[in-house]
Tab-separated table of C-alpha atoms in Angstrom:
chain	number	residue	atom	x	y	z
A	272	ALA	CA	0.016	-0.004	-0.024
A	273	ASN	CA	2.854	2.407	0.804
A	274	SER	CA	4.496	1.778	-2.604
A	275	ASP	CA	1.153	2.539	-4.327
A	276	ALA	CA	0.852	5.773	-2.284
A	277	ALA	CA	4.421	6.762	-3.166
A	278	ALA	CA	3.814	6.063	-6.848
A	279	GLY	CA	0.600	8.105	-6.759
A	280	SER	CA	2.352	10.918	-4.954
A	281	SER	CA	5.173	10.888	-7.474
A	282	LYS	CA	2.691	10.993	-10.378
A	283	VAL	CA	0.805	13.931	-8.749
A	284	ARG	CA	4.137	15.790	-8.266
A	285	SER	CA	5.113	15.223	-11.878
A	286	ILE	CA	1.749	16.478	-13.191
A	287	LEU	CA	1.900	19.529	-10.938
A	288	LYS	CA	5.482	20.408	-11.826
A	289	LYS	CA	4.625	20.411	-15.540
A	290	ARG	CA	1.407	22.413	-14.965
A	291	HIS	CA	3.190	24.847	-12.679
A	292	ALA	CA	6.062	25.474	-15.104
A	293	VAL	CA	3.622	26.253	-17.934
A	294	LYS	CA	1.591	28.592	-15.698
A	295	MET	CA	4.654	30.474	-14.506
A	296	GLU	CA	5.959	30.942	-18.051
A	297	THR	CA	2.558	32.209	-19.124
A	298	ALA	CA	2.294	34.648	-16.197
A	299	GLU	CA	5.801	35.975	-16.798
A	300	GLU	CA	5.079	36.368	-20.554
A	301	GLU	CA	1.848	38.238	-19.761
A	302	SER	CA	3.756	40.436	-17.365
A	303	LYS	CA	6.376	41.240	-20.077
A	304	ASN	CA	3.626	42.017	-22.603
A	305	ASN	CA	1.853	44.283	-20.148
A	306	LYS	CA	5.088	46.173	-19.482
A	307	THR	CA	5.846	46.668	-23.156
A	308	THR	CA	2.384	47.892	-23.965
A	309	SER	CA	2.176	50.400	-21.088
A	310	SER	CA	4.026	53.695	-21.157
A	311	SER	CA	7.134	54.174	-19.057
A	312	SER	CA	5.412	56.928	-17.069
A	313	SER	CA	2.566	54.660	-15.912
A	314	PRO	CA	2.543	53.900	-12.213
A	315	GLN	CA	3.819	50.608	-10.872
A	316	PRO	CA	1.307	48.172	-9.408
A	317	PRO	CA	0.777	48.689	-5.698
A	318	GLU	CA	2.851	46.698	-3.238
A	319	PRO	CA	0.996	43.571	-2.176
A	320	LYS	CA	-0.598	44.099	1.206
A	321	LYS	CA	1.178	42.172	3.877
A	322	SER	CA	-1.323	40.214	5.851
A	323	LYS	CA	-0.751	37.119	7.851
A	324	SER	CA	-3.554	35.280	6.178
A	325	HIS	CA	-5.753	36.186	3.176
A	326	HIS	CA	-8.881	34.438	4.450
A	327	LYS	CA	-9.222	36.234	7.772
A	328	ARG	CA	-11.749	38.927	8.417
A	329	LYS	CA	-10.644	42.525	7.983
A	330	SER	CA	-11.787	43.671	11.420
A	331	SER	CA	-9.551	43.974	14.438
A	332	SER	CA	-11.636	41.354	16.245
A	333	SER	CA	-9.864	38.715	14.119
A	334	SER	CA	-6.559	39.504	15.814
A	335	ASN	CA	-8.122	38.714	19.213
A	336	ALA	CA	-9.707	35.541	17.833
A	337	ASN	CA	-6.441	34.592	16.170
A	338	ALA	CA	-4.475	35.101	19.333
A	339	SER	CA	-6.758	32.672	21.176
A	340	SER	CA	-6.611	30.245	18.232
A	341	SER	CA	-2.900	29.727	18.577
A	342	SER	CA	-3.486	28.043	21.925
A	343	SER	CA	-4.527	24.423	22.146
A	344	SER	CA	-7.831	23.280	20.691
A	345	SER	CA	-11.000	23.930	22.652
A	346	SER	CA	-14.473	22.608	22.084
A	347	ASN	CA	-15.545	25.546	19.936
A	348	GLN	CA	-12.451	25.720	17.748
A	349	ILE	CA	-11.829	23.763	14.581
A	350	ARG	CA	-8.778	23.032	12.430
A	351	CYS	CA	-8.725	23.127	8.648
A	352	LEU	CA	-6.371	22.946	5.695
A	353	HIS	CA	-7.193	24.950	2.576
A	354	ILE	CA	-6.010	25.674	-0.919
A	355	LEU	CA	-6.610	29.215	-2.168
A	356	LYS	CA	-6.717	30.182	-5.833
A	357	LYS	CA	-6.653	33.940	-6.316
A	358	HIS	CA	-7.950	35.743	-9.376
A	359	SER	CA	-7.827	39.254	-10.797
A	360	GLY	CA	-10.865	40.233	-8.724
A	361	SER	CA	-9.429	39.008	-5.413
A	362	ARG	CA	-8.977	41.639	-2.724
A	363	ASN	CA	-5.181	41.072	-2.862
A	364	PRO	CA	-4.452	39.706	-6.366
A	365	TYR	CA	-0.843	38.751	-5.700
A	366	SER	CA	0.708	35.395	-4.875
A	367	TRP	CA	3.924	34.139	-3.293
A	368	ARG	CA	4.079	31.616	-6.143
A	369	TYR	CA	5.224	34.129	-8.718
A	370	LYS	CA	8.939	34.776	-8.783
A	371	LYS	CA	8.353	38.525	-8.966
A	372	LYS	CA	5.938	39.405	-6.177
A	373	GLN	CA	4.853	42.512	-8.094
A	374	VAL	CA	3.089	40.417	-10.777
A	375	MET	CA	-0.630	40.874	-10.382
A	376	ILE	CA	-2.669	37.768	-10.980
A	377	GLN	CA	-4.408	38.028	-14.379
A	378	LEU	CA	-6.476	34.853	-14.015
A	379	SER	CA	-10.260	35.368	-14.140
A	380	LYS	CA	-12.553	34.091	-11.428
A	381	LYS	CA	-13.829	31.463	-13.837
A	382	GLY	CA	-10.267	30.403	-14.587
A	383	ALA	CA	-9.445	30.151	-10.873
A	384	ILE	CA	-12.526	27.979	-10.326
A	385	GLY	CA	-11.440	25.800	-13.250
A	386	GLU	CA	-7.976	25.318	-11.773
A	387	LEU	CA	-9.472	24.502	-8.373
A	388	LYS	CA	-11.795	21.959	-9.942
A	389	GLU	CA	-8.727	20.239	-11.515
A	390	LEU	CA	-7.230	19.979	-8.035
A	391	LEU	CA	-10.526	18.618	-6.665
A	392	GLU	CA	-10.329	15.865	-9.287
A	393	ILE	CA	-6.847	14.911	-8.131
A	394	LEU	CA	-8.036	14.984	-4.518
A	395	ALA	CA	-11.035	12.799	-5.327
A	396	GLN	CA	-8.708	10.174	-6.777
A	397	SER	CA	-6.673	10.123	-3.586
A	398	ASN	CA	-9.665	9.958	-1.273
A	399	THR	CA	-9.102	6.250	-0.576
A	400	SER	CA	-8.167	6.906	3.036
A	401	ALA	CA	-8.065	9.870	5.362
A	402	GLU	CA	-4.243	9.721	5.470
A	403	ASP	CA	-3.917	9.665	1.656
A	404	LEU	CA	-6.352	12.529	1.259
A	405	ARG	CA	-4.554	14.678	3.827
A	406	ALA	CA	-1.106	13.908	2.344
A	407	THR	CA	-2.210	14.745	-1.185
A	408	PHE	CA	-4.071	17.879	0.021
A	409	GLU	CA	-0.959	19.139	1.850
A	410	GLU	CA	1.237	18.426	-1.174
A	411	LEU	CA	-1.121	20.297	-3.494
A	412	ALA	CA	-1.408	23.213	-1.040
A	413	ARG	CA	2.396	23.570	-0.931
A	414	THR	CA	2.654	23.986	-4.714
A	415	GLU	CA	-0.729	25.271	-5.843
A	416	SER	CA	-2.166	27.504	-3.096
A	417	ASP	CA	-1.806	31.275	-3.331
A	418	CYS	CA	-2.083	31.617	0.462
A	419	SER	CA	1.006	31.918	2.642
A	420	SER	CA	-0.308	28.925	4.610
A	421	ALA	CA	0.988	26.865	1.685
A	422	ARG	CA	4.304	26.586	3.535
A	423	LYS	CA	2.452	24.563	6.162
A	424	GLY	CA	0.524	22.459	3.657
A	425	GLY	CA	-2.443	24.822	3.859
A	426	ASP	CA	-2.786	24.303	7.595
A	427	LEU	CA	-4.649	27.216	9.255
A	428	GLY	CA	-4.249	25.859	12.737
A	429	TYR	CA	-7.129	26.011	15.236
A	430	PHE	CA	-9.557	28.887	15.009
A	431	GLY	CA	-12.907	29.840	16.411
A	432	LYS	CA	-15.958	31.636	15.167
A	433	GLY	CA	-15.407	35.212	14.078
A	434	ALA	CA	-11.784	34.659	12.998
A	435	MET	CA	-12.360	34.061	9.275
A	436	GLN	CA	-14.359	35.644	6.477
A	437	PRO	CA	-18.061	34.672	6.914
A	438	ALA	CA	-18.383	32.463	3.776
A	439	PHE	CA	-15.142	30.657	4.590
A	440	GLU	CA	-16.070	30.166	8.247
A	441	LYS	CA	-19.508	28.855	7.338
A	442	ALA	CA	-18.040	26.294	4.942
A	443	CYS	CA	-15.542	25.163	7.597
A	444	TYR	CA	-18.131	24.713	10.320
A	445	VAL	CA	-20.548	22.817	8.010
A	446	LEU	CA	-17.893	20.191	7.261
A	447	LYS	CA	-17.419	17.211	9.545
A	448	PRO	CA	-13.813	16.328	10.460
A	449	GLY	CA	-12.131	14.421	7.644
A	450	LYS	CA	-14.491	15.873	4.999
A	451	MET	CA	-13.628	18.167	2.129
A	452	SER	CA	-15.594	21.065	0.673
A	453	GLY	CA	-16.348	21.871	-2.906
A	454	VAL	CA	-15.498	25.325	-4.279
A	455	VAL	CA	-15.884	28.094	-1.626
A	456	VAL	CA	-15.923	31.696	-2.837
A	457	THR	CA	-14.685	34.605	-0.667
A	458	ASP	CA	-13.208	38.065	-1.221
A	459	SER	CA	-9.786	36.445	-1.190
A	460	GLY	CA	-10.501	34.088	-4.078
A	461	VAL	CA	-11.746	30.515	-4.341
A	462	HIS	CA	-10.902	27.770	-1.869
A	463	VAL	CA	-11.207	24.097	-1.230
A	464	ILE	CA	-11.202	23.187	2.472
A	465	LEU	CA	-10.330	19.965	4.326
A	466	ARG	CA	-11.508	19.972	7.947
A	467	LEU	CA	-9.171	18.147	10.290
A	468	ALA	CA	-10.796	18.677	13.720
Protein backbone atom coordinates (compact mmCIF):
# COMPACT_ATOMS: atom_id res chain seq x y z
CA ALA A 1 0.00 0.00 0.00
CA ASN A 2 2.86 2.39 0.80
CA SER A 3 4.49 1.78 -2.59
CA ASP A 4 1.16 2.55 -4.32
CA ALA A 5 0.83 5.78 -2.30
CA ALA A 6 4.41 6.75 -3.15
CA ALA A 7 3.83 6.06 -6.85
CA GLY A 8 0.61 8.09 -6.77
CA SER A 9 2.35 10.92 -4.95
CA SER A 10 5.17 10.89 -7.50
CA LYS A 11 2.67 11.01 -10.36
CA VAL A 12 0.82 13.95 -8.76
CA ARG A 13 4.12 15.77 -8.24
CA SER A 14 5.09 15.22 -11.88
CA ILE A 15 1.76 16.48 -13.20
CA LEU A 16 1.89 19.51 -10.92
CA LYS A 17 5.47 20.40 -11.83
CA LYS A 18 4.62 20.44 -15.54
CA ARG A 19 1.43 22.41 -14.96
CA HIS A 20 3.19 24.86 -12.66
CA ALA A 21 6.06 25.48 -15.11
CA VAL A 22 3.62 26.26 -17.93
CA LYS A 23 1.59 28.61 -15.72
CA MET A 24 4.67 30.48 -14.50
CA GLU A 25 5.96 30.93 -18.05
CA THR A 26 2.54 32.21 -19.15
CA ALA A 27 2.30 34.64 -16.21
CA GLU A 28 5.81 35.99 -16.81
CA GLU A 29 5.08 36.36 -20.55
CA GLU A 30 1.84 38.23 -19.78
CA SER A 31 3.75 40.46 -17.38
CA LYS A 32 6.36 41.25 -20.07
CA ASN A 33 3.61 41.99 -22.60
CA ASN A 34 1.85 44.29 -20.14
CA LYS A 35 5.09 46.18 -19.48
CA THR A 36 5.85 46.65 -23.17
CA THR A 37 2.35 47.90 -23.98
CA SER A 38 2.18 50.39 -21.10
CA SER A 39 4.04 53.68 -21.19
CA SER A 40 7.13 54.17 -19.06
CA SER A 41 5.40 56.93 -17.06
CA SER A 42 2.56 54.67 -15.92
CA PRO A 43 2.54 53.91 -12.21
CA GLN A 44 3.83 50.60 -10.88
CA PRO A 45 1.31 48.18 -9.42
CA PRO A 46 0.78 48.68 -5.70
CA GLU A 47 2.84 46.68 -3.25
CA PRO A 48 0.99 43.57 -2.17
CA LYS A 49 -0.60 44.10 1.22
CA LYS A 50 1.21 42.17 3.89
CA SER A 51 -1.32 40.21 5.85
CA LYS A 52 -0.75 37.12 7.86
CA SER A 53 -3.57 35.29 6.17
CA HIS A 54 -5.74 36.16 3.18
CA HIS A 55 -8.86 34.44 4.45
CA LYS A 56 -9.23 36.25 7.76
CA ARG A 57 -11.75 38.96 8.42
CA LYS A 58 -10.64 42.53 7.98
CA SER A 59 -11.80 43.66 11.42
CA SER A 60 -9.56 43.97 14.45
CA SER A 61 -11.62 41.35 16.25
CA SER A 62 -9.86 38.72 14.13
CA SER A 63 -6.56 39.49 15.82
CA ASN A 64 -8.10 38.71 19.21
CA ALA A 65 -9.71 35.55 17.84
CA ASN A 66 -6.45 34.59 16.16
CA ALA A 67 -4.47 35.09 19.35
CA SER A 68 -6.74 32.68 21.16
CA SER A 69 -6.63 30.25 18.23
CA SER A 70 -2.90 29.72 18.59
CA SER A 71 -3.49 28.03 21.92
CA SER A 72 -4.54 24.42 22.13
CA SER A 73 -7.83 23.27 20.70
CA SER A 74 -11.00 23.93 22.64
CA SER A 75 -14.48 22.59 22.07
CA ASN A 76 -15.57 25.56 19.93
CA GLN A 77 -12.46 25.70 17.75
CA ILE A 78 -11.83 23.77 14.57
CA ARG A 79 -8.77 23.04 12.44
CA CYS A 80 -8.71 23.11 8.65
CA LEU A 81 -6.39 22.93 5.68
CA HIS A 82 -7.20 24.95 2.58
CA ILE A 83 -6.02 25.67 -0.92
CA LEU A 84 -6.63 29.22 -2.18
CA LYS A 85 -6.72 30.18 -5.83
CA LYS A 86 -6.66 33.94 -6.30
CA HIS A 87 -7.94 35.74 -9.39
CA SER A 88 -7.83 39.24 -10.82
CA GLY A 89 -10.87 40.24 -8.72
CA SER A 90 -9.41 39.01 -5.41
CA ARG A 91 -8.98 41.64 -2.72
CA ASN A 92 -5.19 41.08 -2.87
CA PRO A 93 -4.46 39.69 -6.35
CA TYR A 94 -0.83 38.76 -5.70
CA SER A 95 0.71 35.38 -4.88
CA TRP A 96 3.91 34.15 -3.30
CA ARG A 97 4.10 31.59 -6.14
CA TYR A 98 5.22 34.14 -8.71
CA LYS A 99 8.96 34.79 -8.78
CA LYS A 100 8.35 38.52 -8.96
CA LYS A 101 5.95 39.42 -6.16
CA GLN A 102 4.84 42.50 -8.10
CA VAL A 103 3.10 40.41 -10.77
CA MET A 104 -0.63 40.89 -10.38
CA ILE A 105 -2.67 37.77 -10.98
CA GLN A 106 -4.41 38.02 -14.37
CA LEU A 107 -6.48 34.86 -14.02
CA SER A 108 -10.26 35.36 -14.16
CA LYS A 109 -12.54 34.09 -11.41
CA LYS A 110 -13.84 31.47 -13.85
CA GLY A 111 -10.25 30.40 -14.59
CA ALA A 112 -9.44 30.15 -10.87
CA ILE A 113 -12.52 27.98 -10.32
CA GLY A 114 -11.44 25.80 -13.25
CA GLU A 115 -7.98 25.31 -11.77
CA LEU A 116 -9.47 24.50 -8.38
CA LYS A 117 -11.79 21.93 -9.96
CA GLU A 118 -8.75 20.24 -11.51
CA LEU A 119 -7.24 19.98 -8.04
CA LEU A 120 -10.53 18.63 -6.68
CA GLU A 121 -10.35 15.86 -9.30
CA ILE A 122 -6.84 14.92 -8.14
CA LEU A 123 -8.02 14.98 -4.52
CA ALA A 124 -11.05 12.81 -5.34
CA GLN A 125 -8.71 10.16 -6.77
CA SER A 126 -6.65 10.11 -3.58
CA ASN A 127 -9.66 9.96 -1.28
CA THR A 128 -9.11 6.25 -0.59
CA SER A 129 -8.16 6.90 3.04
CA ALA A 130 -8.07 9.89 5.36
CA GLU A 131 -4.25 9.72 5.46
CA ASP A 132 -3.91 9.65 1.66
CA LEU A 133 -6.36 12.53 1.25
CA ARG A 134 -4.55 14.67 3.81
CA ALA A 135 -1.11 13.91 2.36
CA THR A 136 -2.22 14.76 -1.19
CA PHE A 137 -4.06 17.87 0.02
CA GLU A 138 -0.96 19.14 1.84
CA GLU A 139 1.23 18.42 -1.17
CA LEU A 140 -1.12 20.30 -3.50
CA ALA A 141 -1.41 23.20 -1.05
CA ARG A 142 2.39 23.57 -0.93
CA THR A 143 2.65 23.99 -4.70
CA GLU A 144 -0.74 25.28 -5.84
CA SER A 145 -2.18 27.49 -3.08
CA ASP A 146 -1.82 31.27 -3.34
CA CYS A 147 -2.06 31.61 0.45
CA SER A 148 1.00 31.93 2.66
CA SER A 149 -0.32 28.93 4.62
CA ALA A 150 0.99 26.87 1.67
CA ARG A 151 4.30 26.60 3.52
CA LYS A 152 2.44 24.57 6.16
CA GLY A 153 0.53 22.44 3.66
CA GLY A 154 -2.44 24.80 3.85
CA ASP A 155 -2.81 24.32 7.62
CA LEU A 156 -4.64 27.22 9.24
CA GLY A 157 -4.26 25.85 12.75
CA TYR A 158 -7.11 26.03 15.26
CA PHE A 159 -9.55 28.91 15.02
CA GLY A 160 -12.91 29.84 16.43
CA LYS A 161 -15.98 31.63 15.15
CA GLY A 162 -15.38 35.21 14.07
CA ALA A 163 -11.77 34.66 13.00
CA MET A 164 -12.37 34.06 9.28
CA GLN A 165 -14.39 35.64 6.50
CA PRO A 166 -18.06 34.66 6.92
CA ALA A 167 -18.38 32.47 3.79
CA PHE A 168 -15.12 30.67 4.59
CA GLU A 169 -16.07 30.18 8.24
CA LYS A 170 -19.53 28.86 7.36
CA ALA A 171 -18.05 26.32 4.93
CA CYS A 172 -15.54 25.16 7.57
CA TYR A 173 -18.13 24.69 10.32
CA VAL A 174 -20.54 22.82 8.01
CA LEU A 175 -17.89 20.19 7.27
CA LYS A 176 -17.43 17.21 9.54
CA PRO A 177 -13.82 16.32 10.49
CA GLY A 178 -12.15 14.42 7.65
CA LYS A 179 -14.50 15.87 5.01
CA MET A 180 -13.62 18.15 2.12
CA SER A 181 -15.59 21.05 0.67
CA GLY A 182 -16.35 21.89 -2.91
CA VAL A 183 -15.48 25.34 -4.27
CA VAL A 184 -15.90 28.09 -1.63
CA VAL A 185 -15.93 31.71 -2.84
CA THR A 186 -14.66 34.60 -0.66
CA ASP A 187 -13.21 38.08 -1.23
CA SER A 188 -9.76 36.45 -1.19
CA GLY A 189 -10.50 34.08 -4.06
CA VAL A 190 -11.76 30.53 -4.34
CA HIS A 191 -10.91 27.78 -1.88
CA VAL A 192 -11.19 24.08 -1.22
CA ILE A 193 -11.18 23.19 2.48
CA LEU A 194 -10.34 19.98 4.34
CA ARG A 195 -11.50 19.98 7.94
CA LEU A 196 -9.17 18.13 10.30
CA ALA A 197 -10.81 18.67 13.71
